[in-house]
Amino acid sequence: GEAVVPVAKCDVKEYNSNPKEQLPFKEFVEYWREYIGNGYRSSRGCLYLKDWHLSRSGLLPKIPALGMAFPEQDVYTTPVYFSSDWLNEYWDAVAVDDFRFVYMGPKG
């Protein structure tokens, strides 16, 4: 609940993209429940959790700010149909970044 996550403001466009803000995950979930309860409306607009690197466990041990909120948990398994995960195999080897993201939010 206390992990800080990137949240896109879907109703706002800046340079053909949606600006993001950082929110505690718990606050995003509360927003999402309220948004659904209000008939998919909110004074905050439509927010969507986008590009959260939840699985970054231990990839960047020298840069704690870029690490993962739950390093003791194995939260990512490559789906069998994509078992040749060549992109992440490279980034894991050089310990710079990854391409494992979490996306979630209300419909609309």
CSV table of C-alpha atoms in Angstrom, one decimal:
chain,number,residue,atom,x,y,z
A,1,GLY,CA,0.0,0.0,0.0
A,2,GLU,CA,2.8,2.5,0.6
A,3,ALA,CA,4.7,1.9,-2.6
A,4,VAL,CA,4.8,5.1,-4.8
A,5,VAL,CA,3.5,4.5,-8.3
A,6,PRO,CA,3.3,6.5,-11.5
A,7,VAL,CA,-0.3,7.6,-12.3
A,8,ALA,CA,-1.3,9.1,-15.7
A,9,LYS,CA,-4.0,11.8,-15.9
A,10,CYS,CA,-6.0,10.4,-18.8
A,11,ASP,CA,-8.1,13.5,-19.3
A,12,VAL,CA,-5.1,15.7,-19.9
A,13,LYS,CA,-2.8,15.8,-23.0
A,14,GLU,CA,0.7,17.3,-23.0
A,15,TYR,CA,2.8,16.8,-26.2
A,16,ASN,CA,0.5,13.9,-27.3
A,17,SER,CA,0.9,12.1,-24.0
A,18,ASN,CA,-0.7,12.0,-20.6
A,19,PRO,CA,1.2,13.8,-17.7
A,20,LYS,CA,1.9,11.6,-14.7
A,21,GLU,CA,2.0,12.2,-11.0
A,22,GLN,CA,3.4,10.0,-8.2
A,23,LEU,CA,0.9,8.5,-5.7
A,24,PRO,CA,1.1,6.0,-2.9
A,25,PHE,CA,-0.5,2.8,-4.3
A,26,LYS,CA,-3.0,2.8,-1.5
A,27,GLU,CA,-4.2,6.2,-2.5
A,28,PHE,CA,-4.6,5.1,-6.1
A,29,VAL,CA,-6.7,2.1,-5.1
A,30,GLU,CA,-8.9,4.4,-2.9
A,31,TYR,CA,-9.3,6.7,-5.9
A,32,TRP,CA,-10.2,3.8,-8.2
A,33,ARG,CA,-12.9,2.5,-5.8
A,34,GLU,CA,-14.4,6.0,-5.4
A,35,TYR,CA,-14.3,6.5,-9.2
A,36,ILE,CA,-16.3,3.3,-9.8
A,37,GLY,CA,-18.7,4.1,-6.9
A,38,ASN,CA,-19.4,7.5,-8.5
A,39,GLY,CA,-20.5,6.0,-11.8
A,40,TYR,CA,-17.0,6.3,-13.4
A,41,ARG,CA,-16.6,10.0,-12.5
A,42,SER,CA,-14.3,11.9,-10.3
A,43,SER,CA,-13.3,15.5,-9.7
A,44,ARG,CA,-9.7,14.3,-10.3
A,45,GLY,CA,-10.7,13.0,-13.7
A,46,CYS,CA,-9.7,9.5,-15.0
A,47,LEU,CA,-6.4,8.3,-13.5
A,48,TYR,CA,-4.5,5.2,-14.7
A,49,LEU,CA,-1.6,3.5,-13.1
A,50,LYS,CA,0.9,3.2,-15.9
A,51,ASP,CA,4.5,2.0,-16.3
A,52,TRP,CA,5.1,0.8,-12.7
A,53,HIS,CA,8.3,-1.2,-12.6
A,54,LEU,CA,7.1,-3.6,-9.9
A,55,SER,CA,9.4,-6.3,-10.8
A,56,ARG,CA,12.7,-4.4,-10.5
A,57,SER,CA,14.0,-6.5,-7.7
A,58,GLY,CA,17.7,-6.2,-7.3
A,59,LEU,CA,18.4,-4.8,-10.8
A,60,LEU,CA,19.7,-1.6,-9.5
A,61,PRO,CA,21.2,-2.3,-6.1
A,62,LYS,CA,23.4,0.8,-6.1
A,63,ILE,CA,20.5,3.1,-6.9
A,64,PRO,CA,17.9,2.5,-4.2
A,65,ALA,CA,15.5,5.1,-5.5
A,66,LEU,CA,15.2,3.1,-8.7
A,67,GLY,CA,14.8,-0.2,-6.9
A,68,MET,CA,11.7,-2.2,-6.2
A,69,ALA,CA,9.3,-1.7,-3.3
A,70,PHE,CA,9.2,-5.4,-2.6
A,71,PRO,CA,12.6,-6.9,-3.3
A,72,GLU,CA,11.9,-10.1,-1.3
A,73,GLN,CA,9.0,-11.0,-3.6
A,74,ASP,CA,9.3,-12.7,-7.0
A,75,VAL,CA,6.5,-10.9,-8.8
A,76,TYR,CA,7.3,-11.5,-12.4
A,77,THR,CA,7.3,-14.7,-14.5
A,78,THR,CA,7.5,-14.5,-18.3
A,79,PRO,CA,4.4,-16.0,-19.8
A,80,VAL,CA,5.1,-19.3,-21.6
A,81,TYR,CA,4.2,-17.8,-25.0
A,82,PHE,CA,7.0,-15.2,-24.5
A,83,SER,CA,9.5,-17.5,-22.8
A,84,SER,CA,12.2,-16.2,-25.0
A,85,ASP,CA,12.3,-12.9,-23.2
A,86,TRP,CA,15.3,-11.6,-25.1
A,87,LEU,CA,14.7,-7.9,-24.3
A,88,ASN,CA,14.7,-8.4,-20.5
A,89,GLU,CA,17.5,-11.0,-20.7
A,90,TYR,CA,19.7,-8.2,-22.1
A,91,TRP,CA,18.7,-5.5,-19.6
A,92,ASP,CA,19.0,-8.0,-16.7
A,93,ALA,CA,22.5,-8.8,-17.8
A,94,VAL,CA,23.6,-5.1,-17.9
A,95,ALA,CA,21.6,-4.2,-14.8
A,96,VAL,CA,20.3,-0.9,-16.2
A,97,ASP,CA,16.6,-1.2,-16.7
A,98,ASP,CA,13.8,-3.6,-17.5
A,99,PHE,CA,10.7,-3.8,-19.6
A,100,ARG,CA,8.3,-5.3,-17.1
A,101,PHE,CA,5.5,-2.9,-16.3
A,102,VAL,CA,2.2,-2.9,-14.4
A,103,TYR,CA,-0.9,-1.1,-15.9
A,104,MET,CA,-4.2,-0.9,-14.1
A,105,GLY,CA,-7.1,1.4,-13.8
A,106,PRO,CA,-10.8,2.0,-14.4
A,107,LYS,CA,-12.5,1.4,-17.7
A,108,GLY,CA,-12.9,4.4,-19.9
